[in-house]
Amino acid sequence: MQEIADKIINSIPKKVFGENSSRPFLIAVDGRCAAGKSTLAAMLGQRLKCSVFHADDFFLQSHQRTEERLAEPGGNMDRERLAQEVLKPLCKGENVLYHPFDCHTMDFSAAVEIPFGKIAVIEGSYCCHHDLWEFYDLHIFLSVSEEEQLRRIQIRNGADLVMFRNRWIPLEEKYFGAFGIREKCELVFETDGRTL
């Protein structure tokens, strides 16, 4: 993962690190579940000294989880709230104030305020949705083989493996296919040692 982070950091235009811009350089890290999106984003946040926002904080609220919404490719993330509460304020050079959604309690957590910075990373499945694409300066896709993906999910989520295999993975694959996410991203990485 360190090598991937190096390649990403080296792809950021040098002027981003020196200029005082009213708009940050926004990096989206999308990809398959268990491909390492959160790990990579945390590494980038630490090395770039930048804020990291998680798509999981924008899980759909109960009233949004309609059949119609869930039938949309990428419809099971509250992309409207991510745009309104995070991406639009960042693009205006403002601090971000939002309430992360806790999918375990199915309710909002306490408000979080994140100060404006030169660079920000938004990570998680669906963050490169067609409706959000234009907000970002760099789009990254992480992939992993099916075998390794299931192995990692088993370790990380245990009994939830069946739910991932039957529900979450098919929803992600539907989204990736509908919008050609992997093909459109500027940087694509395999995280289980395979070559592209």
mmCIF file of C-alpha atoms in Angstrom, residues 1 29 53 56 59 73 96 107 113 119 127 135 154-155 179 182 184 186-187:
data_model
loop_
_atom_site.group_PDB
_atom_site.id
_atom_site.type_symbol
_atom_site.label_atom_id
_atom_site.label_comp_id
_atom_site.label_asym_id
_atom_site.label_seq_id
_atom_site.Cartn_x
_atom_site.Cartn_y
_atom_site.Cartn_z
ATOM 1 C CA MET A 1 0.000 0.000 0.000
ATOM 2 C CA VAL A 29 -10.691 6.700 -3.663
ATOM 3 C CA PHE A 53 -13.952 11.850 4.513
ATOM 4 C CA ASP A 56 -19.742 5.154 4.950
ATOM 5 C CA PHE A 59 -25.202 5.655 4.500
ATOM 6 C CA PRO A 73 -26.770 2.001 -9.699
ATOM 7 C CA VAL A 96 -16.962 21.323 6.650
ATOM 8 C CA ASP A 107 -28.931 7.437 13.381
ATOM 9 C CA GLU A 113 -16.145 20.014 11.958
ATOM 10 C CA ILE A 119 -5.979 18.651 -0.122
ATOM 11 C CA CYS A 127 -17.809 8.261 -4.049
ATOM 12 C CA PHE A 135 -16.061 17.611 -7.849
ATOM 13 C CA GLN A 154 -14.269 -13.068 6.270
ATOM 14 C CA ILE A 155 -11.468 -11.799 8.521
ATOM 15 C CA PHE A 179 -20.848 4.121 -14.852
ATOM 16 C CA ARG A 182 -12.730 1.605 -13.222
ATOM 17 C CA LYS A 184 -12.766 6.317 -16.132
ATOM 18 C CA GLU A 186 -7.016 8.143 -13.827
ATOM 19 C CA LEU A 187 -5.272 5.712 -11.466
#
